Amino acid sequence: MSFDYAPFFRADLPPAAVRWSGFPEYNFVGGHNDADGVPVEALATALTNVMQRDGKRLATYGMGYGALGYGPLRDSIAAMLEARAGMATDPDNILITTGSLQGLDLVNGALLAPGDTVIVEDVSYGGALSRMRGLGVDYVGITVDEDGMRMDHLAEVLAAQKQNGVRPKYIYTIPTVQNPSGTVLTVQRRRDLLDLAVEYGVPIFEDDCYADLLWDGERPATIRSMDQTGQVIYCGSFSKSIAPALRIGYVVADWPVLSRIIPLKSDGGCGALEQMALAEYCPSQFDGHVDELQTLLRGKCTVMVNALEEQFGAAAEFSAPKGGIFIWVTLPETVDTDQLAKAAAAQGVLINPGSEWSADADSGRRRLRLCFGHPSHETIRGGVARLAEICHAEFGVPVRGANVER
Amino acid sequence: MSFDYAPFFRADLPPAAVRWSGFPEYNFVGGHNDADGVPVEALATALTNVMQRDGKRLATYGMGYGALGYGPLRDSIAAMLEARAGMATDPDNILITTGSLQGLDLVNGALLAPGDTVIVEDVSYGGALSRMRGLGVDYVGITVDEDGMRMDHLAEVLAAQKQNGVRPKYIYTIPTVQNPSGTVLTVQRRRDLLDLAVEYGVPIFEDDCYADLLWDGERPATIRSMDQTGQVIYCGSFSKSIAPALRIGYVVADWPVLSRIIPLKSDGGCGALEQMALAEYCPSQFDGHVDELQTLLRGKCTVMVNALEEQFGAAAEFSAPKGGIFIWVTLPETVDTDQLAKAAAAQGVLINPGSEWSADADSGRRRLRLCFGHPSHETIRGGVARLAEICHAEFGVPVRGANVER
């Protein structure tokens, strides 16, 4: 007989996990990346080199660098942020985190309490929105167009909130390769966003974890680089640019913020081998690697776009993303993507229904997010064809698909 | 001017962190290990090997093994627990965590709510006690003697709590190389502990993270190995046996518990390189490595014991620990180790005052914990000599020290 834990669990736990059963045949969810795009050998070599020099530091928590993380990695990140994102950064303003996910949890842990309000883009990262809901925080969505968050709408919302005595805890934005829209906030809007944040006295939380994968156009300066007062908290990650399983991200913020976040990071530090390998690898190889990875992902993006056009025709509306690993698709009004996602999962096709990626869940009901970083060209084509068949069977659209009259 | 975050922070945050300023000259705190005891080269070689075979898995979150962690590492841990700790374990009952610290946080997150009560050993791991206080949880301490937690006292407390309608959420124990006492709970007491837990329907949380460092006597079977119903939740770690900076620990529990813990682990997994390196390294090299490490630590323990006897004489009471990296010392009643710790820190000597390692802080006021895993023999001797001088200056004891009449 099993011991009964029911009386012992907290009453407010999330639903129980289900046992892992492997990836399905067509996996279009999750921030996985291309298996051939991981610099496996170079990372192993980098680690071997740095271990010879610095391996004894493994004997101490924090490798002798304290809670912020491995010093040489913070130096590397600072150099990359300056060169690639136009952001001069003191390495002591960088906290290494277990992916940007821990960064979100730590920033939220310091700032958000039940009943608080935050501002988000009206389509946004599902994991950020679910975290806010889990914390009992309300979010208000700002319209996103092809140039990112619309500043006229943001100004309206901030004015209305002020009128109502609401001071949002932060404005959460993914300005570069926005998740899920794939858009890039223009430089002018970045300036306007910071101006509005200053005017209303609201922090900005800038999540830049896809920015290294921008292939269409120049990478704009970060919003934090335009800020002289520490009003912008920034986070980034190596999950998309190197490998998600490494679990190395970072928060960039001024000390008054970092000093309140650090005590919440109760895990004794992030993995040393990842930090050491990246510190050694990045200065000489990151830029070249990311160029190759972009080419690879751009090719997959093209395959995805072509497959959608071929299988869904006019039934699927979308803009090709400017980088990254996902595409945001709008289907006809008759389609409910929550229902589609369920039907597709039953047939081995995983998709993100738009409701989970939308501040207003209802407005996302005919939208979906498809990730193309991990599947092969062939899998993308096969999966989109199967998705079109399922969508046709459930909703009668697309009318034609897979070169077959339905 | 700096942006003012004061109105934005949660009201219940812990105190702000202070900037890292490096380790002091004599560092007798923290679970650091011997720098020469880290198998640096072997870990790098192991990682290179496993990366050649399995490196492409880095492209997916969880490396294709889901939330529990890298499959081959869970297999290795299961094999080691069976061989070394007499505990047959299904690898699917093992959750890889960021050190055992994340294990503590996850188990606490699932079980503990403000106002709850738990049972602990009356001297216990300071980080466990501070976590409980932070969660608003009351703890009751059970006397520890040279054979570990006393079962007569536990029986008394459980009976009294039942009488008062209190059902503790768990009994937290570090049975093998107890922190800080260095004692080992006898097999008979382990059986009695489980019997009492069953009688009163209370889960046991068995923290076994020092057990691999036991050098005095045979390692007893774990309490969880005696339990057929899942009533015991177990955690372990590679921090002490391999290196603290790796940040790999694990929780062993039945699925009804793991399934509620997994959703609280919101960080997207633990570091892949650590998991891969350990999975490759452990099956062939862990046992031999730990034998060598024990010899090394036992040598340092002897240096510490001798230094204490030489410098403090009869003023310091202690039992040599049966393994591990720390010693628990009792000084004369006139000494207040909170004050001693402050005075010592100002002179480059860090110690853990006993109040932080005691369920009843007052009863720890003349005690202290000294960690000897990291400092060299010379540093141990020099630091204990300086500590004796400071203690003499503050409290007049030891009367004689450092071969000098004081």
XYZ file of C-alpha atoms in Angstrom, chain A residues 77-254:
178
model
C 28.838 38.176 -21.882
C 29.690 41.814 -21.205
C 31.959 41.886 -24.242
C 29.328 40.242 -26.455
C 26.582 42.588 -25.270
C 28.744 45.551 -26.124
C 29.804 44.225 -29.539
C 26.537 42.622 -30.625
C 23.836 44.617 -28.835
C 25.388 48.029 -28.358
C 25.212 47.716 -24.599
C 28.224 48.563 -22.435
C 27.856 46.451 -19.301
C 29.778 46.033 -16.073
C 30.323 42.282 -15.563
C 29.303 42.847 -11.940
C 25.849 43.815 -13.187
C 25.413 40.353 -14.708
C 23.895 37.443 -12.758
C 24.217 33.998 -14.354
C 20.937 32.057 -14.144
C 19.646 28.563 -14.980
C 18.403 29.671 -18.389
C 16.380 32.824 -18.770
C 13.529 30.908 -17.110
C 15.206 31.241 -13.737
C 15.777 34.887 -14.633
C 12.030 35.362 -15.072
C 11.335 33.588 -11.783
C 13.893 35.659 -9.883
C 12.773 39.032 -11.254
C 9.151 38.074 -10.635
C 10.036 36.861 -7.152
C 11.515 40.231 -6.273
C 8.809 42.402 -7.801
C 5.454 40.654 -8.146
C 2.839 40.043 -5.473
C -0.729 38.789 -5.896
C -3.004 41.522 -7.181
C -0.226 43.375 -8.980
C -0.541 44.466 -12.589
C 2.050 44.224 -15.349
C 2.010 45.314 -18.974
C 2.824 42.792 -21.703
C 2.699 42.624 -25.478
C -0.752 41.358 -26.459
C 0.841 38.257 -27.895
C 3.667 37.069 -25.664
C 5.681 34.147 -24.378
C 3.287 31.600 -22.911
C 5.685 30.707 -20.118
C 5.839 34.345 -19.001
C 2.056 34.683 -19.016
C 1.502 31.418 -17.134
C 4.052 32.469 -14.512
C 2.173 35.742 -13.980
C -1.151 33.951 -13.665
C 0.428 31.522 -11.210
C 1.502 34.481 -9.083
C -1.982 35.975 -9.111
C -0.827 38.938 -11.211
C -3.018 40.687 -13.795
C -1.574 41.548 -17.161
C -2.708 44.045 -19.760
C -1.764 43.434 -23.393
C -0.488 46.118 -25.781
C -1.116 45.687 -29.501
C 1.782 44.361 -31.549
C 2.079 45.260 -35.227
C 4.839 44.515 -37.759
C 7.195 46.895 -35.895
C 6.538 45.420 -32.443
C 4.613 46.934 -29.541
C 2.547 49.972 -30.524
C 3.500 53.027 -28.536
C 0.202 54.848 -29.049
C -1.590 51.974 -27.366
C 0.974 51.773 -24.580
C 0.574 55.511 -23.905
C -3.196 55.076 -23.694
C -2.983 52.176 -21.291
C -0.433 53.859 -19.026
C -2.579 57.007 -18.892
C -5.715 55.003 -18.111
C -3.943 53.011 -15.407
C -2.592 56.152 -13.816
C -6.092 57.602 -13.827
C -7.254 54.457 -12.013
C -4.453 54.604 -9.482
C -2.729 51.524 -10.884
C 1.055 51.562 -11.136
C 2.188 48.517 -13.099
C 5.142 46.610 -11.662
C 6.869 46.445 -15.029
C 6.454 46.510 -18.799
C 7.515 43.098 -20.098
C 8.781 43.163 -23.668
C 10.566 40.808 -26.049
C 11.675 43.539 -28.435
C 13.869 41.550 -30.827
C 12.340 38.515 -32.558
C 9.248 38.910 -30.454
C 7.733 35.671 -29.193
C 5.485 34.640 -30.914
C 5.116 37.339 -33.587
C 8.743 37.273 -34.762
C 8.728 41.069 -35.077
C 11.457 43.542 -34.105
C 10.713 46.710 -32.167
C 12.104 49.652 -34.122
C 14.768 51.876 -32.616
C 12.378 54.801 -32.504
C 9.798 52.770 -30.611
C 12.489 51.612 -28.186
C 13.234 55.269 -27.428
C 9.554 56.024 -27.111
C 9.040 53.023 -24.852
C 11.786 54.165 -22.512
C 10.411 57.734 -22.543
C 6.964 56.486 -21.587
C 8.397 54.235 -18.875
C 10.298 57.226 -17.452
C 7.265 59.487 -17.681
C 5.106 57.019 -15.750
C 7.859 55.724 -13.491
C 7.488 52.075 -14.495
C 10.387 49.577 -14.823
C 10.934 47.775 -18.119
C 11.733 44.047 -18.178
C 13.500 43.438 -21.504
C 13.656 39.756 -22.485
C 16.192 39.475 -25.277
C 16.680 35.739 -25.448
C 16.061 35.395 -29.196
C 18.030 38.456 -30.283
C 21.127 36.529 -31.362
C 19.012 34.696 -33.927
C 17.934 37.826 -35.831
C 18.791 37.356 -39.497
C 16.601 39.952 -41.192
C 18.079 43.405 -40.647
C 20.535 44.862 -38.136
C 20.153 44.118 -34.472
C 18.910 47.299 -32.818
C 20.500 48.591 -29.636
C 18.833 47.201 -26.533
C 16.427 49.337 -24.567
C 18.656 48.940 -21.532
C 21.519 50.497 -23.501
C 19.421 53.676 -23.837
C 18.737 53.805 -20.100
C 21.115 55.545 -17.694
C 19.186 55.015 -14.472
C 18.810 51.255 -14.128
C 15.109 51.386 -14.954
C 15.491 48.526 -17.440
C 16.095 44.966 -16.221
C 17.450 42.825 -19.045
C 17.691 39.080 -19.531
C 19.342 36.939 -22.157
C 20.193 33.302 -22.750
C 22.438 30.824 -24.512
C 19.529 28.391 -24.879
C 18.656 29.503 -28.386
C 22.105 30.488 -29.629
C 24.072 27.467 -28.347
C 21.822 24.788 -26.838
C 18.745 24.749 -24.585
C 19.976 21.842 -22.473
C 22.932 23.934 -21.234
C 20.626 26.012 -19.014
C 22.680 29.165 -18.967
C 20.969 32.531 -19.067
C 21.667 35.859 -17.411
C 20.004 38.866 -15.855
C 21.581 42.294 -16.374
C 20.513 44.897 -13.842
C 21.967 47.513 -11.552
